[in-house]
Short mmCIF file of C-alpha atoms in Angstrom, two decimals:
data_model
loop_
_atom_site.label_atom_id
_atom_site.label_comp_id
_atom_site.label_asym_id
_atom_site.label_seq_id
_atom_site.Cartn_x
_atom_site.Cartn_y
_atom_site.Cartn_z
CA MET E 205 25.02 -3.10 12.61
CA LYS E 206 21.80 -1.18 13.23
CA LYS E 207 18.55 -3.07 13.26
CA ARG E 208 16.07 -2.73 10.40
CA GLN E 209 12.59 -1.79 11.64
CA ILE E 210 9.19 -0.97 9.79
CA LEU E 211 8.86 2.93 9.31
CA VAL E 212 5.43 4.13 8.35
CA LEU E 213 5.78 7.71 6.93
CA ILE E 214 2.81 10.13 5.99
CA VAL E 215 3.84 13.00 3.84
CA TRP E 216 1.72 16.11 2.46
CA VAL E 217 2.65 17.22 -0.97
CA ASN E 218 0.91 20.46 -1.47
CA THR E 219 -2.73 19.08 -1.06
CA LEU E 220 -2.14 15.60 -2.18
CA PHE E 221 -2.02 12.92 0.66
CA LEU E 222 0.51 10.00 0.14
CA THR E 223 1.16 7.20 2.36
CA SER E 224 4.58 5.62 1.99
CA LEU E 225 5.86 2.25 3.53
CA ILE E 226 9.65 2.11 3.98
CA PRO E 227 11.63 -0.71 5.40
CA ASN E 228 15.06 0.87 6.33
CA ILE E 229 17.82 1.12 8.58
CA ILE E 230 16.78 3.92 10.94
CA SER E 231 17.78 5.55 14.43
CA GLN E 232 16.17 4.41 17.68
CA GLU E 233 13.80 7.34 17.64
CA THR E 234 10.25 5.81 17.23
CA SER E 235 7.70 8.61 16.33
CA GLY E 236 7.76 12.30 15.28
CA THR E 237 7.21 14.74 12.84
CA GLU E 238 9.90 16.33 10.59
CA PRO E 239 9.81 19.15 7.68
CA ILE E 240 11.69 17.73 4.64
CA ASN E 241 11.63 21.09 2.40
CA ASP E 242 9.07 23.94 1.62
CA LYS E 243 7.05 21.53 -0.33
CA PHE E 244 7.13 18.05 1.83
CA THR E 245 6.46 17.78 5.19
CA VAL E 246 6.37 14.50 7.13
CA GLU E 247 3.01 14.78 9.36
CA TRP E 248 3.97 11.78 11.41
CA TYR E 249 6.19 8.71 11.60
CA HIS E 250 6.38 5.87 13.76
CA THR E 251 8.54 2.48 13.71
CA PHE E 252 7.64 -0.85 14.73
CA GLY E 253 9.91 -4.11 15.76
CA GLY E 254 11.93 -5.50 18.37
CA SER E 255 15.51 -6.01 18.65
CA ASN E 256 15.91 -8.01 15.14
CA ASP E 257 15.15 -7.14 11.63
CA GLU E 258 11.49 -6.26 10.46
CA LEU E 259 10.43 -5.69 6.85
CA ALA E 260 7.47 -4.25 5.36
CA TYR E 261 6.23 -5.54 2.03
CA SER E 262 2.85 -4.06 1.53
CA LEU E 263 0.26 -1.81 3.24
CA VAL E 264 -3.66 -1.26 3.29
CA GLN E 265 -5.76 1.59 4.81
CA ALA E 266 -8.36 0.07 7.17
CA LEU E 267 -12.10 0.87 7.41
CA ASP E 268 -11.44 2.72 10.58
CA GLY E 269 -8.77 5.09 8.71
CA GLY E 270 -5.93 3.20 10.19
CA PHE E 271 -3.44 1.06 8.57
CA GLY E 272 -2.44 -2.68 8.09
CA ILE E 273 1.37 -3.30 7.40
CA VAL E 274 2.61 -6.82 6.70
CA GLY E 275 5.96 -8.22 6.17
CA SER E 276 8.29 -10.20 8.24
CA THR E 277 9.89 -10.35 11.70
CA GLU E 278 13.01 -11.70 13.21
CA SER E 279 12.22 -10.29 16.62
CA TYR E 280 8.91 -12.42 17.52
CA GLY E 281 7.65 -15.69 16.80
CA GLY E 282 9.83 -18.98 16.77
CA GLY E 283 11.03 -19.16 13.45
CA GLU E 284 13.99 -17.55 11.57
CA SER E 285 11.52 -15.29 10.03
CA ASP E 286 7.62 -15.02 10.61
CA LEU E 287 4.81 -13.37 8.75
CA TYR E 288 4.09 -10.07 10.76
CA LEU E 289 1.08 -7.71 10.57
CA VAL E 290 0.84 -4.42 12.50
CA LYS E 291 -2.37 -2.57 12.84
CA THR E 292 -2.38 1.02 13.58
CA ASP E 293 -4.88 4.04 13.82
CA SER E 294 -5.11 6.82 11.60
CA LYS E 295 -2.12 8.53 13.14
CA GLY E 296 0.06 5.58 12.85
CA ASN E 297 -0.22 4.67 16.35
CA PHE E 298 0.20 0.93 17.28
CA GLN E 299 -3.01 -0.94 18.05
CA TRP E 300 -2.27 -4.56 17.78
CA ASP E 301 0.12 -6.89 15.66
CA TYR E 302 -0.05 -10.50 14.60
CA VAL E 303 2.68 -13.07 13.99
CA PHE E 304 2.31 -16.39 12.22
CA GLY E 305 5.10 -18.75 11.59
CA SER E 306 6.94 -21.99 12.03
CA PRO E 307 10.52 -23.07 12.80
CA TYR E 308 11.26 -22.24 9.09
CA TYR E 309 10.83 -18.81 7.11
CA GLU E 310 7.47 -17.34 6.45
CA ARG E 311 6.77 -13.62 5.32
CA ALA E 312 3.72 -11.83 4.15
CA GLN E 313 3.73 -10.47 0.64
CA ASP E 314 0.34 -8.70 -0.03
CA VAL E 315 -2.77 -7.98 1.99
CA ILE E 316 -6.24 -7.18 1.12
CA MET E 317 -8.89 -5.46 3.22
CA THR E 318 -12.21 -7.31 3.91
CA PRO E 319 -15.50 -5.59 3.74
CA ASP E 320 -16.08 -6.17 7.45
CA GLY E 321 -12.78 -4.62 8.24
CA GLY E 322 -10.56 -7.78 8.49
CA PHE E 323 -7.64 -8.85 6.68
CA VAL E 324 -6.67 -11.33 4.09
CA ILE E 325 -2.86 -11.72 4.04
CA LEU E 326 -0.87 -13.76 1.20
CA GLY E 327 2.10 -15.28 2.87
CA GLU E 328 5.21 -17.35 1.50
CA PHE E 329 6.90 -20.24 3.03
CA SER E 330 10.28 -21.83 2.60
CA ASP E 331 12.18 -24.28 4.56
CA THR E 332 15.47 -22.96 2.95
CA PRO E 333 16.44 -19.02 3.52
CA LEU E 334 14.06 -16.71 1.92
CA TYR E 335 15.85 -15.77 -1.05
CA GLY E 336 16.86 -19.26 -2.17
CA GLY E 337 14.80 -22.15 -3.14
CA THR E 338 11.20 -22.48 -4.18
CA HIS E 339 8.71 -20.99 -1.89
CA SER E 340 4.95 -22.24 -1.41
CA ASN E 341 2.22 -19.99 -0.74
CA PHE E 342 -0.88 -19.72 1.96
CA LEU E 343 -3.70 -17.16 2.68
CA ILE E 344 -4.91 -16.29 6.02
CA GLU E 345 -7.72 -14.34 7.02
CA LEU E 346 -7.92 -12.27 10.15
CA ASP E 347 -10.99 -10.13 11.79
CA LYS E 348 -10.69 -6.63 12.71
CA GLU E 349 -9.30 -7.59 15.96
CA GLY E 350 -6.64 -9.71 14.67
CA VAL E 351 -8.12 -13.22 15.25
CA MET E 352 -7.52 -15.63 12.66
CA ARG E 353 -10.69 -17.15 10.98
CA TRP E 354 -9.14 -19.47 8.61
CA ASN E 355 -5.86 -20.35 6.47
CA GLN E 356 -5.17 -22.47 3.59
CA SER E 357 -1.96 -23.53 2.00
CA TYR E 358 -1.04 -24.43 -1.55
CA GLN E 359 1.30 -26.95 -2.95
CA GLU E 360 4.37 -25.95 -4.92
CA SER E 361 2.95 -27.94 -7.98
CA GLU E 362 -0.20 -25.54 -7.74
CA ILE E 363 1.54 -22.25 -7.36
CA THR E 364 4.97 -20.74 -6.13
CA ASN E 365 6.57 -17.48 -5.58
CA ALA E 366 3.22 -15.66 -5.47
CA ALA E 367 3.68 -12.13 -4.46
CA GLU E 368 0.37 -10.58 -5.60
CA PHE E 369 -3.24 -11.25 -5.27
CA VAL E 370 -6.55 -9.81 -5.87
CA GLN E 371 -10.05 -10.30 -4.59
CA THR E 372 -12.55 -11.63 -7.35
CA SER E 373 -15.92 -10.12 -8.23
CA ASP E 374 -17.32 -13.47 -6.67
CA GLY E 375 -15.57 -13.07 -3.34
CA GLY E 376 -12.79 -15.31 -3.69
CA TYR E 377 -8.99 -14.55 -4.35
CA VAL E 378 -6.61 -15.02 -7.41
CA LEU E 379 -2.97 -15.53 -6.67
CA ALA E 380 -0.38 -14.85 -9.27
CA GLY E 381 2.95 -16.40 -9.04
CA ALA E 382 6.26 -17.56 -10.60
CA SER E 383 6.79 -21.18 -11.10
CA PHE E 384 10.13 -20.87 -12.73
CA PRO E 385 10.38 -20.62 -15.78
CA ASP E 386 6.70 -20.21 -16.02
CA ILE E 387 3.77 -18.32 -14.52
CA SER E 388 0.79 -19.53 -12.58
CA LEU E 389 -2.49 -18.48 -11.27
CA LEU E 390 -4.51 -20.03 -8.47
CA LYS E 391 -8.02 -19.20 -7.83
CA THR E 392 -9.80 -19.82 -4.53
CA ASN E 393 -13.33 -19.20 -3.04
CA ALA E 394 -14.09 -16.83 -0.30
CA VAL E 395 -12.37 -19.02 2.35
CA GLY E 396 -9.11 -19.67 0.61
CA ILE E 397 -10.13 -23.21 -0.66
CA LYS E 398 -8.64 -23.68 -4.22
CA GLN E 399 -11.12 -24.11 -7.24
CA TRP E 400 -8.51 -24.07 -9.94
CA ASN E 401 -4.93 -23.30 -10.95
CA GLN E 402 -3.18 -22.77 -14.34
CA THR E 403 0.21 -22.73 -15.47
CA TYR E 404 1.32 -20.44 -18.40
CA LYS E 405 4.56 -21.13 -20.45
CA SER E 406 7.00 -18.15 -20.84
CA PRO E 407 7.19 -17.14 -24.71
CA ASP E 408 10.77 -16.45 -23.82
CA ARG E 409 12.66 -19.64 -22.87
CA GLU E 410 15.74 -17.37 -21.57
CA PHE E 411 13.49 -17.26 -18.32
CA ILE E 412 15.02 -20.72 -17.65
CA ASN E 413 18.56 -19.59 -17.21
CA ASN E 414 18.58 -15.76 -16.91
CA THR E 415 15.69 -14.64 -14.86
CA ILE E 416 16.67 -14.13 -11.08
CA GLY E 417 13.50 -12.29 -10.31
CA ILE E 418 10.03 -11.80 -11.70
CA ARG E 419 7.77 -9.06 -11.04
CA THR E 420 3.99 -9.70 -11.78
CA LYS E 421 0.90 -7.17 -11.81
CA LEU E 422 -2.66 -8.84 -11.71
CA VAL E 423 -6.26 -7.19 -12.17
CA GLN E 424 -9.67 -8.84 -13.05
CA VAL E 425 -11.34 -7.14 -15.93
CA SER E 426 -15.03 -6.43 -16.60
CA ASP E 427 -15.52 -10.12 -18.48
CA GLY E 428 -14.62 -11.56 -15.31
CA GLY E 429 -11.11 -12.88 -16.99
CA PHE E 430 -7.75 -11.75 -15.65
CA ILE E 431 -4.76 -9.82 -17.00
CA ILE E 432 -1.36 -10.58 -15.83
CA THR E 433 1.92 -8.85 -16.80
CA VAL E 434 5.33 -10.43 -16.26
CA ASP E 435 8.27 -8.34 -15.74
CA PRO E 436 11.55 -10.21 -15.57
CA THR E 437 14.12 -8.50 -13.56
CA ILE E 438 17.34 -8.98 -11.50
CA TYR E 439 18.24 -8.06 -8.09
CA THR E 440 21.52 -6.51 -9.04
CA GLY E 441 19.79 -3.01 -10.38
CA GLY E 442 20.66 -4.22 -14.16
CA PRO E 443 18.25 -4.08 -17.16
CA PRO E 444 15.83 -7.26 -17.55
CA LEU E 445 17.34 -10.04 -19.24
CA SER E 446 14.29 -11.70 -20.71
CA ASP E 447 11.28 -10.18 -22.56
CA HIS E 448 8.16 -8.75 -20.89
CA PHE E 449 4.94 -10.28 -21.76
CA ILE E 450 1.35 -9.97 -20.93
CA LEU E 451 -1.47 -12.55 -20.95
CA LYS E 452 -5.04 -12.48 -20.83
CA THR E 453 -7.37 -15.24 -19.52
CA ASP E 454 -11.07 -16.19 -19.20
CA ASN E 455 -12.84 -16.19 -15.59
CA ASN E 456 -11.41 -19.94 -15.50
CA GLY E 457 -7.70 -18.94 -16.06
CA ALA E 458 -7.75 -20.33 -19.74
CA MET E 459 -5.30 -18.08 -21.72
CA GLN E 460 -7.02 -16.17 -24.59
CA TRP E 461 -3.94 -14.22 -25.91
CA ASN E 462 -0.48 -12.98 -24.76
CA LYS E 463 1.84 -10.16 -26.15
CA THR E 464 5.40 -9.68 -25.70
CA PHE E 465 7.02 -6.26 -25.19
CA GLY E 466 10.71 -6.77 -25.52
CA SER E 467 13.45 -6.80 -22.72
CA LYS E 468 13.62 -2.88 -22.84
CA VAL E 469 10.32 -2.58 -21.35
CA GLN E 470 9.51 -2.27 -17.75
CA VAL E 471 5.89 -2.49 -16.59
CA ASN E 472 5.08 -0.42 -13.42
CA ASP E 473 1.38 -0.78 -13.02
CA LEU E 474 -1.80 -1.54 -15.01
CA THR E 475 -5.46 -0.91 -14.39
CA PRO E 476 -8.36 -2.06 -16.22
CA THR E 477 -10.86 0.10 -18.24
CA SER E 478 -14.67 0.29 -18.41
CA ASP E 479 -14.71 -1.03 -21.92
CA GLY E 480 -12.98 -4.12 -20.97
CA GLY E 481 -9.53 -3.15 -21.93
CA PHE E 482 -6.58 -1.83 -19.69
CA VAL E 483 -3.96 0.75 -19.40
CA ILE E 484 -0.36 -0.12 -18.84
CA PHE E 485 2.16 2.21 -17.44
CA GLY E 486 5.86 1.67 -17.48
CA GLU E 487 9.24 2.52 -18.71
CA ILE E 488 11.46 2.07 -21.92
CA ILE E 489 15.04 2.59 -20.89
CA GLN E 490 15.11 6.28 -19.88
CA ASP E 491 11.59 6.84 -21.22
CA GLU E 492 8.18 6.54 -19.42
CA TRP E 493 5.33 5.18 -21.43
CA GLU E 494 1.49 4.35 -21.64
CA GLU E 495 -0.12 1.87 -23.44
CA TRP E 496 -4.09 1.49 -24.24
CA ILE E 497 -4.88 -1.92 -25.08
CA ASP E 498 -8.43 -3.04 -26.09
CA ARG E 499 -10.11 -6.29 -25.01
CA SER E 500 -8.46 -8.14 -28.11
CA SER E 501 -5.15 -7.24 -27.28
CA LYS E 502 -5.08 -4.54 -29.81
CA CYS E 503 -2.80 -1.57 -29.11
CA LEU E 504 -5.14 1.63 -29.43
CA CYS E 505 -2.51 4.36 -28.31
CA LEU E 506 0.89 4.54 -27.27
CA LEU E 507 2.35 7.68 -25.36
CA VAL E 508 6.14 7.87 -24.73
CA HIS E 509 7.09 10.77 -22.17
#
């Protein structure tokens, strides 16, 4: 079986510049350029990794124009799987990497750029295989050269299975996790020390028995509070088995309201608006949809494409 490595692919689509991060089974070639068709041209690509599997989960563009790619490695480090960050220049050329782990399972789920060019990484730890059991989380900050500044870990009772986080207006961080069958937020200060955590009961109790995976989207809005969307999914590729819902909290994580969309809705992204509301983009079975919601959770407009 071919090994899996990290592939960074840069594509020009007419005048639109896109960056894509693709974990895949690839050939032994490690860099190059390649035309796709008359509208798509790969400007360059590079692969990173060793003799075993590497998987990429998130990417951020660095202040110097390069990229920070985070995921997991089975080629380097001392565990079954270790957290892995690769730093490249603006053309995808390798500059340095960073491995963090234990004899067990670690991986990076998300990464944020710091104002001085460093990286804060959301990691996940488990003493069972990565797709089994409950996973605790940790944060690591690296400087722009890949030297660790600090790391903080969090108990399973505080937050578990966090796959997304945001930097907050006060310089801290908020993590969003799925502590089955419920959803949780954890707020830290600028060096990852916990300030508060909150758990929210799902309005759909079928989460308990039916939900295998949960996707979350998280943003901070203009009043300092947070919007989190919760999308129950299954890894077999079928439709969600439970209702999608969205909740709004204040700046201390206290829930202000929540709304349920139904099991035929899949949320792909959300973004805050300047008036304190937000826009959700997603799918309804075969259709795409956009919904504008004001700060009081009232739907202002719904477009189905």
